[in-house]
Backbone as a printed PyTorch tensor [residue, N CA C, xyz], in Angstrom:
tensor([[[-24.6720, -33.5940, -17.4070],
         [-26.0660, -33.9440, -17.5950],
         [-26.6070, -33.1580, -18.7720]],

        [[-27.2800, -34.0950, -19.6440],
         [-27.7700, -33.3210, -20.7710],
         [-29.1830, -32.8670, -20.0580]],

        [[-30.1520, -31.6250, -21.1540],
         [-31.4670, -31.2330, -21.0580],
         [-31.9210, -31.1450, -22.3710]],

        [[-33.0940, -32.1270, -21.7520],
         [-34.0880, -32.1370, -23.1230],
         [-34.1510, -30.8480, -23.8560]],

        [[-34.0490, -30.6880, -25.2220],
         [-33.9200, -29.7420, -25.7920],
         [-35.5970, -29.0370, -25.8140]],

        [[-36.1570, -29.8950, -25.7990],
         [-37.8810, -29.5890, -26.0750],
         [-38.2460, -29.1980, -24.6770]],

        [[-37.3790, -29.4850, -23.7180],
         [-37.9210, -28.7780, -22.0680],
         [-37.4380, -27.3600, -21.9750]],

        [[-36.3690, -27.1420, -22.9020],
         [-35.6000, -25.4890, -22.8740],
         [-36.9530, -24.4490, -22.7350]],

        [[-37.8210, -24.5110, -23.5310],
         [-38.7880, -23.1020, -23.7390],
         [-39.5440, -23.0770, -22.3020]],

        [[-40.0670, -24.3370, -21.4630],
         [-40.4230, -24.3730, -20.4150],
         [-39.7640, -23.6570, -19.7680]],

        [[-38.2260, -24.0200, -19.5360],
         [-37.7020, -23.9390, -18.1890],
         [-37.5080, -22.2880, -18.2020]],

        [[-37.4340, -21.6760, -19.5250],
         [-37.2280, -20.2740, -19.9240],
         [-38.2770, -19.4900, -19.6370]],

        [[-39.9040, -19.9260, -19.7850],
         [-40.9600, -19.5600, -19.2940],
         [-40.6640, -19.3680, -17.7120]],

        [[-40.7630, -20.5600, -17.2920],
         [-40.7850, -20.7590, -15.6200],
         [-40.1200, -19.8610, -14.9940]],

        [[-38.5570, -19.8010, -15.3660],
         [-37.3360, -18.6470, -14.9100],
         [-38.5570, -17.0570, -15.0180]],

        [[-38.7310, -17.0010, -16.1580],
         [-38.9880, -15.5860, -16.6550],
         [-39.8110, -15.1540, -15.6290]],

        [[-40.9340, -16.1640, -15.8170],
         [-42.3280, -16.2850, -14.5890],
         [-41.6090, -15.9350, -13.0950]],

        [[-40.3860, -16.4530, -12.3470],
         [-39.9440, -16.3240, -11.1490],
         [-39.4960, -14.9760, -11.3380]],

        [[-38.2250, -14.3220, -12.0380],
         [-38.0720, -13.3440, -12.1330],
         [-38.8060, -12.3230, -12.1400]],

        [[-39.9450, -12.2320, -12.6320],
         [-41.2100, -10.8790, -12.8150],
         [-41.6980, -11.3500, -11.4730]],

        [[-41.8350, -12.3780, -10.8550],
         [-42.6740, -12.4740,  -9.7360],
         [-41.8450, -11.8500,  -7.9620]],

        [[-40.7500, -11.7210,  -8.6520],
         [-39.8260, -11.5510,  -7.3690],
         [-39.1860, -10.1270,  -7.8380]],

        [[-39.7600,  -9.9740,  -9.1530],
         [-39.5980,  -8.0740,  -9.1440],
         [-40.9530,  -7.2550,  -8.7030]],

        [[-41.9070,  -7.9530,  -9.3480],
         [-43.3280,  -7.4760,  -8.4200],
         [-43.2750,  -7.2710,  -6.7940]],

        [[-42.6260,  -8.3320,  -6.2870],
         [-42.9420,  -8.4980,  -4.6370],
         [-41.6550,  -7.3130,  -4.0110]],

        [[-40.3780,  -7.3820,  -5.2940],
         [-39.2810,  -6.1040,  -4.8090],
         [-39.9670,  -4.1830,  -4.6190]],

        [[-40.8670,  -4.3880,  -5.6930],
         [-41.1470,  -3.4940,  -6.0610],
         [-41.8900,  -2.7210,  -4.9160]],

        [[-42.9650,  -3.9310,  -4.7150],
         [-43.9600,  -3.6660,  -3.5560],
         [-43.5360,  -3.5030,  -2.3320]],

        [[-42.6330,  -4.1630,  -2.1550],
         [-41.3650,  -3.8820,  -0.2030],
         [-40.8910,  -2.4530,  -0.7930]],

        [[-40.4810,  -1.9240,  -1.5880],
         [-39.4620,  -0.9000,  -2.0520],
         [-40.7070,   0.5410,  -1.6690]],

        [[-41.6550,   0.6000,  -2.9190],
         [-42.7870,   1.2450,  -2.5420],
         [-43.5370,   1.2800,  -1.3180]],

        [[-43.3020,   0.0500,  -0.8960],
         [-44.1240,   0.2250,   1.1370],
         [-43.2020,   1.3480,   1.8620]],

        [[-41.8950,   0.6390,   1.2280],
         [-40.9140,   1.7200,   2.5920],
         [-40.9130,   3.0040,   2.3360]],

        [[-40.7950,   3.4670,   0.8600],
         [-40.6810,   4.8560,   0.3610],
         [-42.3690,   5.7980,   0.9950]],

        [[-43.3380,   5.0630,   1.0240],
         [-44.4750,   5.4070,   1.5280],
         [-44.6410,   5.5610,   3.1490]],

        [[-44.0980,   4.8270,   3.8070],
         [-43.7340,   5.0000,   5.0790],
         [-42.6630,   5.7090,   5.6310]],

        [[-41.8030,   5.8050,   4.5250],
         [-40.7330,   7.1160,   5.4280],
         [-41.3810,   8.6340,   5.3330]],

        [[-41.7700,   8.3750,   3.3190],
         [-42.8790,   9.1600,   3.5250],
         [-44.0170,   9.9440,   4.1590]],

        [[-44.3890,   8.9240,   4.9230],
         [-45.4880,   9.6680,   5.8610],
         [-44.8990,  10.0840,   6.9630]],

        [[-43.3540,   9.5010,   7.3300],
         [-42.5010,   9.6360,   8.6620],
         [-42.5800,  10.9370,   8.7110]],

        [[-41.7990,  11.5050,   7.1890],
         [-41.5720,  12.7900,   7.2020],
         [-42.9230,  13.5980,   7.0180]],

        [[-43.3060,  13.7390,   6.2510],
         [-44.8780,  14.2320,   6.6800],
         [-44.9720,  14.8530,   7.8620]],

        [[-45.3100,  13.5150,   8.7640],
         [-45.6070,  13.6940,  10.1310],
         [-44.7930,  15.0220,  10.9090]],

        [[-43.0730,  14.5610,  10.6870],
         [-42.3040,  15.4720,  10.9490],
         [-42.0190,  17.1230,  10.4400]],

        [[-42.6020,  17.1770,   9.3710],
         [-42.8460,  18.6350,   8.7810],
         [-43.9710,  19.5210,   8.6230]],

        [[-44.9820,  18.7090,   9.2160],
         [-46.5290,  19.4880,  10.0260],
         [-46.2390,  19.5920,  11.2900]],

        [[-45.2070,  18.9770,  12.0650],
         [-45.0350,  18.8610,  13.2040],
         [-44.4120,  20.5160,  13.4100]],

        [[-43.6560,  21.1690,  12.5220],
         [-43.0660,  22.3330,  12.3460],
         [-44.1120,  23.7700,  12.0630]],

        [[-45.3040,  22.9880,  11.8530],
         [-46.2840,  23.8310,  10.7080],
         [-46.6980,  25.3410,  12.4240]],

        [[-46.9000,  26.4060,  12.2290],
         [-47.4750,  27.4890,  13.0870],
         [-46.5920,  28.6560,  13.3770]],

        [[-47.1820,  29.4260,  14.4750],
         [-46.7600,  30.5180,  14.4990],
         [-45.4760,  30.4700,  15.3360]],

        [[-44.2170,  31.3670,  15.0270],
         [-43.0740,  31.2350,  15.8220],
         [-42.7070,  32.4860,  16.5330]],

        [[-41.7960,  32.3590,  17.5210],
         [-41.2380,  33.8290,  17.8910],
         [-40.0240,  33.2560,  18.9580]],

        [[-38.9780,  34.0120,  18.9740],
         [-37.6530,  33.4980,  19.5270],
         [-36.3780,  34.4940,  19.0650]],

        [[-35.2970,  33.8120,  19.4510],
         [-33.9470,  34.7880,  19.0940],
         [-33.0590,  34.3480,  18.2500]],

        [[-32.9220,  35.2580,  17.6480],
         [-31.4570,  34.9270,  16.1800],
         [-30.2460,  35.5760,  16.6060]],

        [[-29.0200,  34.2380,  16.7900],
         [-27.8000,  34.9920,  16.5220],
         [-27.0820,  34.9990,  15.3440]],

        [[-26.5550,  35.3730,  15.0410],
         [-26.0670,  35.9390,  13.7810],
         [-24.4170,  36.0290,  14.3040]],

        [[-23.1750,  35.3910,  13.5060],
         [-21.9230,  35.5630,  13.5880],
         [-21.5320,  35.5670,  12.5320]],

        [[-20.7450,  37.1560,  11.9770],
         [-19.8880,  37.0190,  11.2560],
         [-18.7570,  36.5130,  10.6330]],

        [[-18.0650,  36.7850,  12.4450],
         [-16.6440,  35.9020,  11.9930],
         [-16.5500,  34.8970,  13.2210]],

        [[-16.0420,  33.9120,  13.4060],
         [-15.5290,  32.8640,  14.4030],
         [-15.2520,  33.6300,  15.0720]],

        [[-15.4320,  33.5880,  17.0490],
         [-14.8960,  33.7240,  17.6940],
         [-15.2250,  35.3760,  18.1900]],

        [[-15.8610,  35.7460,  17.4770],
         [-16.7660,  37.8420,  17.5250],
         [-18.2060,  37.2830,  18.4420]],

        [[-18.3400,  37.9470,  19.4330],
         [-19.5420,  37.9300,  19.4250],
         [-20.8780,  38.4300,  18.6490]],

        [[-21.9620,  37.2520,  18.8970],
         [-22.6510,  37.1640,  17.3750],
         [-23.8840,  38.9750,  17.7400]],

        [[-24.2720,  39.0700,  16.8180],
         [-25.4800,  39.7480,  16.7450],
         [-26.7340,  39.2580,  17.2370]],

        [[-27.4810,  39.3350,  18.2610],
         [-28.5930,  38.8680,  18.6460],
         [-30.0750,  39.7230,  18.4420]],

        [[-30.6900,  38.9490,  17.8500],
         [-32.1270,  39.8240,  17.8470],
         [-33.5720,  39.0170,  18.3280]],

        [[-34.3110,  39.9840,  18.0480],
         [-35.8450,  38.8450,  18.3610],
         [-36.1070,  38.6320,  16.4190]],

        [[-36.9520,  37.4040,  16.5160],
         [-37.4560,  37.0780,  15.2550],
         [-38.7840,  36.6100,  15.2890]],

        [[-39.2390,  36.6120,  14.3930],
         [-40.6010,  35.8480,  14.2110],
         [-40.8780,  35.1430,  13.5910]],

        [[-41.4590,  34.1670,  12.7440],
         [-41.7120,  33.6140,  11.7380],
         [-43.0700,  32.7930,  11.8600]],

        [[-43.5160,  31.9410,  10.6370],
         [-44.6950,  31.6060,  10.2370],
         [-44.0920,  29.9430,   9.2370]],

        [[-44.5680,  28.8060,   9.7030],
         [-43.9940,  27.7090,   8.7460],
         [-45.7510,  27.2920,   7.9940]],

        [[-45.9890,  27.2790,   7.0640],
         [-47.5330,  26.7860,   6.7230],
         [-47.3410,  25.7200,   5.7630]],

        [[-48.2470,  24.5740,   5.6080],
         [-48.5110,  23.7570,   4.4820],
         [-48.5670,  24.9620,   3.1130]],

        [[-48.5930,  24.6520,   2.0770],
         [-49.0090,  25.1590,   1.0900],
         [-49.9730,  24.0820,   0.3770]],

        [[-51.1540,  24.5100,  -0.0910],
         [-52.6040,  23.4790,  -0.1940],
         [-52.3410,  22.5030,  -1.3490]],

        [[-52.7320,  21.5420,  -1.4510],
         [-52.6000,  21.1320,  -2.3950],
         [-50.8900,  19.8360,  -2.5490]],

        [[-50.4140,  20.7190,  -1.6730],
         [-48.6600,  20.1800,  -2.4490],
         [-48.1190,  19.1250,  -1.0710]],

        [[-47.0030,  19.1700,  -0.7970],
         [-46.2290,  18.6770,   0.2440],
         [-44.9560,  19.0450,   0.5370]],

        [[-45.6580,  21.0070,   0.0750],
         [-43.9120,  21.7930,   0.0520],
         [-44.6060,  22.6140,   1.5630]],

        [[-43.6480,  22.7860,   2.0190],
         [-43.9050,  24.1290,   2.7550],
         [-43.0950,  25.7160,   3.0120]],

        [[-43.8330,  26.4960,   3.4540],
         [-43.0270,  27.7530,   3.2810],
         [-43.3940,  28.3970,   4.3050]],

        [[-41.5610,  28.7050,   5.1610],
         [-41.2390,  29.6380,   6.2460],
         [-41.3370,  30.9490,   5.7970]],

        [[-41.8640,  32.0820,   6.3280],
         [-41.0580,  33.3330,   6.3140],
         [-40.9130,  33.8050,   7.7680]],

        [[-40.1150,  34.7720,   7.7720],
         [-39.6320,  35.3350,   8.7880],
         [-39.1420,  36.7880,   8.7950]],

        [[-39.4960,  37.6540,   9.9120],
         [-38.8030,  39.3130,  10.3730],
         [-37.9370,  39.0500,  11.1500]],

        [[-37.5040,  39.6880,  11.0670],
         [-36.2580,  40.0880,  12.3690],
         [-35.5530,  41.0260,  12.3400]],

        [[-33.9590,  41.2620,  12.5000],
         [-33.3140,  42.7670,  12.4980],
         [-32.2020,  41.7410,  12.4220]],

        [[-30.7920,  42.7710,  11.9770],
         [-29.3380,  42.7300,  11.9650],
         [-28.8150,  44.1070,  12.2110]],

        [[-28.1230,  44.0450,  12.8110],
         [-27.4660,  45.6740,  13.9390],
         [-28.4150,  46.4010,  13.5820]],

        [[-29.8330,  45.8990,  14.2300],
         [-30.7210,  47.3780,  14.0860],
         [-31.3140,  47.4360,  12.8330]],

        [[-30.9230,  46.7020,  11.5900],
         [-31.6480,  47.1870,  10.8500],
         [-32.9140,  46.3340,  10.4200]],

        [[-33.9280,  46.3200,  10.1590],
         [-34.6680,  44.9300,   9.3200],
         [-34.4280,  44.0690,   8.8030]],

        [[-34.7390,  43.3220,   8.8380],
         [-34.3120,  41.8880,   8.1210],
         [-35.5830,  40.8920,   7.7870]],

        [[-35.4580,  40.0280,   6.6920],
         [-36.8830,  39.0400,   6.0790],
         [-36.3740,  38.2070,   5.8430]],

        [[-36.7470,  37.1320,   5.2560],
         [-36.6720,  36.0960,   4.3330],
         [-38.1400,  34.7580,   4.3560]],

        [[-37.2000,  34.1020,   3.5580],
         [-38.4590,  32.7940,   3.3290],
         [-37.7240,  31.9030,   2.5190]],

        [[-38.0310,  30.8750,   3.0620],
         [-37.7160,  29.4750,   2.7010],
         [-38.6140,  28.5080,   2.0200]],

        [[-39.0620,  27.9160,   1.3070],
         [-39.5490,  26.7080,   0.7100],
         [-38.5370,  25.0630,   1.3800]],

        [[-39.5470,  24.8140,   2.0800],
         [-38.8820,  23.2090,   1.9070],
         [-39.6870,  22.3920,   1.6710]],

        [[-39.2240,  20.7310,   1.5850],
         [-40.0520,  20.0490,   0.9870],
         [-39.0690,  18.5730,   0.9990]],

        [[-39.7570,  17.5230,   0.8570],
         [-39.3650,  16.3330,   0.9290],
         [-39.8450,  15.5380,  -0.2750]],

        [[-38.3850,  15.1880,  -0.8050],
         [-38.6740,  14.4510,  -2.7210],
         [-38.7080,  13.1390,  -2.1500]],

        [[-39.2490,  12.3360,  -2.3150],
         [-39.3720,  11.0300,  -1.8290],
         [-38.7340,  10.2190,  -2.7890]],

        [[-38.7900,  10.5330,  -3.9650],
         [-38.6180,   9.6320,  -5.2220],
         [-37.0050,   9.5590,  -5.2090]],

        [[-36.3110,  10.8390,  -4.5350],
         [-34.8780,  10.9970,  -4.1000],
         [-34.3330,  11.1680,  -2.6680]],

        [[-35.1830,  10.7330,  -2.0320],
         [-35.0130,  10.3280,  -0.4980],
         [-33.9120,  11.4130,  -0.0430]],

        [[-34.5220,  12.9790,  -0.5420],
         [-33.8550,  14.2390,   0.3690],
         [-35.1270,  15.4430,   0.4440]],

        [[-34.0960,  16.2010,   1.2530],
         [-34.8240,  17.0030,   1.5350],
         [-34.5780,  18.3600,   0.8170]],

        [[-35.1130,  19.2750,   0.1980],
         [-34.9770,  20.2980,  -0.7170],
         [-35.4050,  21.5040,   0.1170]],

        [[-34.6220,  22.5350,   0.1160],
         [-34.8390,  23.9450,   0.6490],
         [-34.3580,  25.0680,  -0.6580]],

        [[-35.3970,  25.7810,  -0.8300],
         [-34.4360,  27.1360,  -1.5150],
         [-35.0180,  28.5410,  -0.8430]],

        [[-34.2040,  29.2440,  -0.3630],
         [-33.8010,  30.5170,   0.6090],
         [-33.7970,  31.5570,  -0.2000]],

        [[-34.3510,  32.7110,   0.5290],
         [-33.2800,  34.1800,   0.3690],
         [-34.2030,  35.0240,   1.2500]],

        [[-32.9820,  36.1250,   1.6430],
         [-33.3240,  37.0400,   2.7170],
         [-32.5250,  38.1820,   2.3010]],

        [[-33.4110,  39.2340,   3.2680],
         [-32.9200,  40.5470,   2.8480],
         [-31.2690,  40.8650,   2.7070]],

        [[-30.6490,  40.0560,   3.9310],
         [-29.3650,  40.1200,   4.5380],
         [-28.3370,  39.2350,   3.8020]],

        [[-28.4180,  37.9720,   3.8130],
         [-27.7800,  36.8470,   3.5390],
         [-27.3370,  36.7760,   2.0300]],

        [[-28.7290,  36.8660,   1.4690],
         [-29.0480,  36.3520,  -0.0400],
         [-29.0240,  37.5950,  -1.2250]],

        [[-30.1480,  38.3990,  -1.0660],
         [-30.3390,  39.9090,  -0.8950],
         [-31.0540,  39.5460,  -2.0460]],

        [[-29.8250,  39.5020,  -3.8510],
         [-30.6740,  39.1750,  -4.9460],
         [-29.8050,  37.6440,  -5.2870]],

        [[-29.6320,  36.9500,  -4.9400],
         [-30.0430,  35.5620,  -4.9420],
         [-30.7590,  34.7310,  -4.3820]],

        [[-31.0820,  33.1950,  -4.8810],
         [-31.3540,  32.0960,  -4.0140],
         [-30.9240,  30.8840,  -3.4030]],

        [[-30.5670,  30.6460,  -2.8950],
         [-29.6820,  29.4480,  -2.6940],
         [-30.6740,  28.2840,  -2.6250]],

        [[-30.4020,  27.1620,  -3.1900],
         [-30.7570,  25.7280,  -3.5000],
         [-30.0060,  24.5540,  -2.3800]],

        [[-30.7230,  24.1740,  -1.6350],
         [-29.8540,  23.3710,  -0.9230],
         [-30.5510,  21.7090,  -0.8080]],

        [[-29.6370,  20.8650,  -0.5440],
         [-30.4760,  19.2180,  -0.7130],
         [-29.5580,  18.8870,   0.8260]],

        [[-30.6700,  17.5160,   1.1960],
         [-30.0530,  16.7310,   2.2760],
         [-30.7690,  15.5240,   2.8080]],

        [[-30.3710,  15.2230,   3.6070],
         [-30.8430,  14.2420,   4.2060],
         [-31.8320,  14.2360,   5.5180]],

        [[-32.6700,  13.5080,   5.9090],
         [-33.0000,  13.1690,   7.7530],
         [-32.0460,  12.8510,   8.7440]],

        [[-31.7880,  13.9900,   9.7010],
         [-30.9570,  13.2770,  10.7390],
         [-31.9350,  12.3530,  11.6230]],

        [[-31.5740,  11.9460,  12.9470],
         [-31.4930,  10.4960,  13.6100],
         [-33.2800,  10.9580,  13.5500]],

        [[-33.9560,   9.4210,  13.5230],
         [-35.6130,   9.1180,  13.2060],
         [-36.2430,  10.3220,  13.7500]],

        [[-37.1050,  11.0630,  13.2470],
         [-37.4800,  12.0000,  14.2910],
         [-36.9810,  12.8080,  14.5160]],

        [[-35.7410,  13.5120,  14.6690],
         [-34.8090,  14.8850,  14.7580],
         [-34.8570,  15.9020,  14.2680]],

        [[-35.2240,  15.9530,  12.5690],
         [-35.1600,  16.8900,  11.4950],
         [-34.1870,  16.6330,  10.7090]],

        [[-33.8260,  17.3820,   9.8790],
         [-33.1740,  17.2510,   9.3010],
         [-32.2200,  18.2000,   8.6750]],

        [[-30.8650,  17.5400,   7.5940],
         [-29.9030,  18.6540,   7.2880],
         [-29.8060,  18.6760,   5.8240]],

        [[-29.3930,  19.9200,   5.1600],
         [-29.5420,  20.1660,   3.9410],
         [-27.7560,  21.0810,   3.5110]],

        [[-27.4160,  20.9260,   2.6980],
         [-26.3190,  21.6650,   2.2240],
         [-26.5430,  22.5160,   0.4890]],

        [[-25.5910,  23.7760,   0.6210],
         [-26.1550,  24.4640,  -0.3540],
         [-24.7210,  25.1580,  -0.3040]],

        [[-24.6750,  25.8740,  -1.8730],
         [-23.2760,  26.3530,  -2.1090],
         [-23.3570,  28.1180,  -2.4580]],

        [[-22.9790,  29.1800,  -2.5460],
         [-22.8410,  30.0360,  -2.6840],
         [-21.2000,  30.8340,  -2.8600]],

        [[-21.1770,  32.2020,  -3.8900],
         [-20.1170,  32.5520,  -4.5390],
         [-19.9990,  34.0630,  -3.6030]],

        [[-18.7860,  34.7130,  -3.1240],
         [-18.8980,  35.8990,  -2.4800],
         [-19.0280,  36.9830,  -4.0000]],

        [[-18.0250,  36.6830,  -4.4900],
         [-17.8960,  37.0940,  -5.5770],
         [-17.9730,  36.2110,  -7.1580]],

        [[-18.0280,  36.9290,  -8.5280],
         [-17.9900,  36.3780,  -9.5800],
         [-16.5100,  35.4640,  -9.6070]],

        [[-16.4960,  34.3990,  -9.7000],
         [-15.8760,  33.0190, -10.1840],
         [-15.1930,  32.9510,  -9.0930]],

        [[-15.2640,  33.0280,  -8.0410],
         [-15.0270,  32.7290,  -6.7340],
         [-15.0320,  31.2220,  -6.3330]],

        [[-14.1410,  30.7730,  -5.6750],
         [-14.0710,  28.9610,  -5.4010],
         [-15.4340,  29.6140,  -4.6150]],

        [[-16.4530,  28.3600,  -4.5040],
         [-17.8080,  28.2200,  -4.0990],
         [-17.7310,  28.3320,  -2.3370]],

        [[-18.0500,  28.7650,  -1.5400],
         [-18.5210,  28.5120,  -0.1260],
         [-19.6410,  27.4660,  -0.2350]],

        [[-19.6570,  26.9000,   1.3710],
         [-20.9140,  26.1110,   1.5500],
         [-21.3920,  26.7330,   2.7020]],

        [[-22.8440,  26.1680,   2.4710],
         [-24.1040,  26.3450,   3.8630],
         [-24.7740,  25.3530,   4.0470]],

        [[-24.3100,  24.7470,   5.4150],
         [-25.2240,  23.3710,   6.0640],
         [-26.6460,  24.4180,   7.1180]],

        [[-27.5440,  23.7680,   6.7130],
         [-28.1500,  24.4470,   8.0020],
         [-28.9990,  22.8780,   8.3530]],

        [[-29.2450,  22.8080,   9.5960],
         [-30.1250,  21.8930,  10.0440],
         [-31.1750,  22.1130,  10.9850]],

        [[-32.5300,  21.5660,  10.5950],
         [-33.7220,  22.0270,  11.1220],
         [-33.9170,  20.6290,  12.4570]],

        [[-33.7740,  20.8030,  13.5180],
         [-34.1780,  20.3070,  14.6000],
         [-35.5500,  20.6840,  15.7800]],

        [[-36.4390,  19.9670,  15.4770],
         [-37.7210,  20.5220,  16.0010],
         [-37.5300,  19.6040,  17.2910]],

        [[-37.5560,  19.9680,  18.8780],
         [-37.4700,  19.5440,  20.2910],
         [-38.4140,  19.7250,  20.4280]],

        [[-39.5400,  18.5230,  20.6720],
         [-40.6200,  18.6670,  20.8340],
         [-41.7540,  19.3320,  19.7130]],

        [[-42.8500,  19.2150,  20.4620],
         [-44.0980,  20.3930,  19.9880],
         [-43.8430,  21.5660,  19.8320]],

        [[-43.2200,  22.1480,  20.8200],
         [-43.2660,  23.3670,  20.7800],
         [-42.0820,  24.4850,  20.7450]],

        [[-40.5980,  23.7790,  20.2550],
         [-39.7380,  24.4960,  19.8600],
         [-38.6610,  24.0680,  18.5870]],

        [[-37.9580,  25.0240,  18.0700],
         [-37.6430,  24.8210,  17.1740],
         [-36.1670,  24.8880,  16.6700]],

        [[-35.0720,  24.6380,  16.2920],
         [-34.0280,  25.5310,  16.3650],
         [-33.2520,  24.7930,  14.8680]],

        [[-32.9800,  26.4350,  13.9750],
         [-32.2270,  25.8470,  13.2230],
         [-31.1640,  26.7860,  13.2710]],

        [[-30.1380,  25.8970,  12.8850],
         [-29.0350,  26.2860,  12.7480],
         [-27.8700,  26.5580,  11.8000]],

        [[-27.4070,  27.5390,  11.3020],
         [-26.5530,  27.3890,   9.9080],
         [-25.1760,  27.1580,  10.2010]],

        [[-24.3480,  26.6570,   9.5550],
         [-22.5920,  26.4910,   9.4480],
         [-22.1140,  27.1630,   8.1740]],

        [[-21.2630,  28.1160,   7.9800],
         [-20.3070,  28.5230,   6.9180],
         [-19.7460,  27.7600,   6.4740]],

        [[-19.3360,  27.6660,   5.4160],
         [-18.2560,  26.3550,   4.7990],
         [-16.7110,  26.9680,   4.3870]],

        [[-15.6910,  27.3270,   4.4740],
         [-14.7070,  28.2490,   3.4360],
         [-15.2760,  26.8630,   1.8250]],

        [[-14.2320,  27.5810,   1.3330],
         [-13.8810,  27.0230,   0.0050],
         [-12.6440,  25.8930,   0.0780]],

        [[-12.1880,  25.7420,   1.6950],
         [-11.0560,  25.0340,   1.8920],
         [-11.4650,  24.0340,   2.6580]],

        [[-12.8200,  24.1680,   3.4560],
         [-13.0220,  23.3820,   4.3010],
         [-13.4390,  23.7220,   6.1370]],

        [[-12.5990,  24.9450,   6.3270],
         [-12.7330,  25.2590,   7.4260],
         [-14.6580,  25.7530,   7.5490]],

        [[-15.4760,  25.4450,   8.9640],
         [-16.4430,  25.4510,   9.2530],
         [-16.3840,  26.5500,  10.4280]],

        [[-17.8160,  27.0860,  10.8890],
         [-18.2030,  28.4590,  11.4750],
         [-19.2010,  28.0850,  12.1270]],

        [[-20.1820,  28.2500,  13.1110],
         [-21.1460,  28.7370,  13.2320],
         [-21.9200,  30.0090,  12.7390]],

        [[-23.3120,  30.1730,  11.8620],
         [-23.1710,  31.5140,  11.4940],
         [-24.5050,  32.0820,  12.0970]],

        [[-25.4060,  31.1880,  11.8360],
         [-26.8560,  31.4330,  12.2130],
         [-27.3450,  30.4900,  12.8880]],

        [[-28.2860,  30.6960,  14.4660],
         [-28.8620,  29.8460,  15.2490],
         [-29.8450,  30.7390,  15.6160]],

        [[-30.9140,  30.4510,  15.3160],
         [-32.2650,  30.5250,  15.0820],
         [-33.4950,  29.5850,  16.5350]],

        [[-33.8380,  30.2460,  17.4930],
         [-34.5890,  29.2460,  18.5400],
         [-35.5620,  29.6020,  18.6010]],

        [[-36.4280,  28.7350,  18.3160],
         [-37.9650,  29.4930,  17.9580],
         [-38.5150,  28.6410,  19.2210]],

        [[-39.7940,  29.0610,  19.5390],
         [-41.0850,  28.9230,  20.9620],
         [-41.7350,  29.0010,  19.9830]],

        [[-42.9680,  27.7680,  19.9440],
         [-44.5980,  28.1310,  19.4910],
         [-45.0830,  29.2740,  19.9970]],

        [[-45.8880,  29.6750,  18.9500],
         [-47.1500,  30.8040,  19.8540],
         [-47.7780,  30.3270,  19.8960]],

        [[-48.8180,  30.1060,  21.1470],
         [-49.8010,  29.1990,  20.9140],
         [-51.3610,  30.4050,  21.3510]]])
């Protein structure tokens, strides 16, 4: 079948016209959902927001029994933004212990961003970690890499923030080797203060 040669610029209009019209309407489903997981998480990371107090274990090595202490901490909005920031006291064999966390949810990259350091763990670094939402509602998990030493194959750190309910909290860290093998290292169970 031939086509009128003089109908070509039409039919090229018309196409063009469907195409922009069915990237507009992509755009707008795409932006609804990113705005609604959006607010999912929101919801879920004010849900974390107040005063804490509970017990930290702490394991060095697999299979040692861990170090247990009391802890405290504080999760607040920071004004203005849609980051927030933990800190926390506690002890390790007796001695003091701090830190603070920044997290935050990039929407535009559908993860979740944490960067850490503590007196113990980190001391003079920070660790950078990204992740995902576990199951709707759960919290979520983030992974981050760290060196024991200079040019050292890299270790990893999963930790995942699971908020049970209103009023408790528990996160938890995993060791990574450089080979693969996994640990429990840090479990963290926080109670609201109310």
């Amino acid at each position: 079948m031939q086509t009128d040669k003089t109908l070509l610029p039409e039919i090229m209009v018309f196409n063009t016209r469907i195409v922009a019209a069915l990237f507009v309407a992509l755009s707008g489903l795409c932006s609804h959902l990113v705005v609604a997981q959006d607010a999912k998480v929101k919801k879920m990371l004010e849900q974390i927001v107040g005063q804490w107090e509970g017990e930290c274990k702490v394991w060095l090595r697999p299979g040692v029994q861990p170090d247990e202490s009391k802890v405290s901490g504080e999760i607040k909005a920071v004004a203005g933004t849609g980051v927030f920031r933990h800190t926390y006291k506690g002890s390790f064999q007796g001695k003091p212990r701090s830190g603070e966390e920044t997290l935050a949810y990039n929407a535009a990259d559908d993860e979740f961003q944490v960067s850490w350091f503590d007196t113990f763990h980190m001391r003079d670094a920070i660790m950078f970690s990204v992740g995902k939402a576990l199951e709707e509602g759960k919290g979520f998990v983030v992974l981050g890499k760290y060196r024991m030493e200079p040019k050292q194959d890299y270790w990893k750190w999963r930790t995942e923030y699971e908020p049970q309910g209103d009023d408790k909290l528990v996160i938890t860290a995993y060791n990574i080797t450089p080979t693969g093998q996994e640990a429990k290292a840090v479990e963290v169970t926080y109670t609201r203060i109310k």
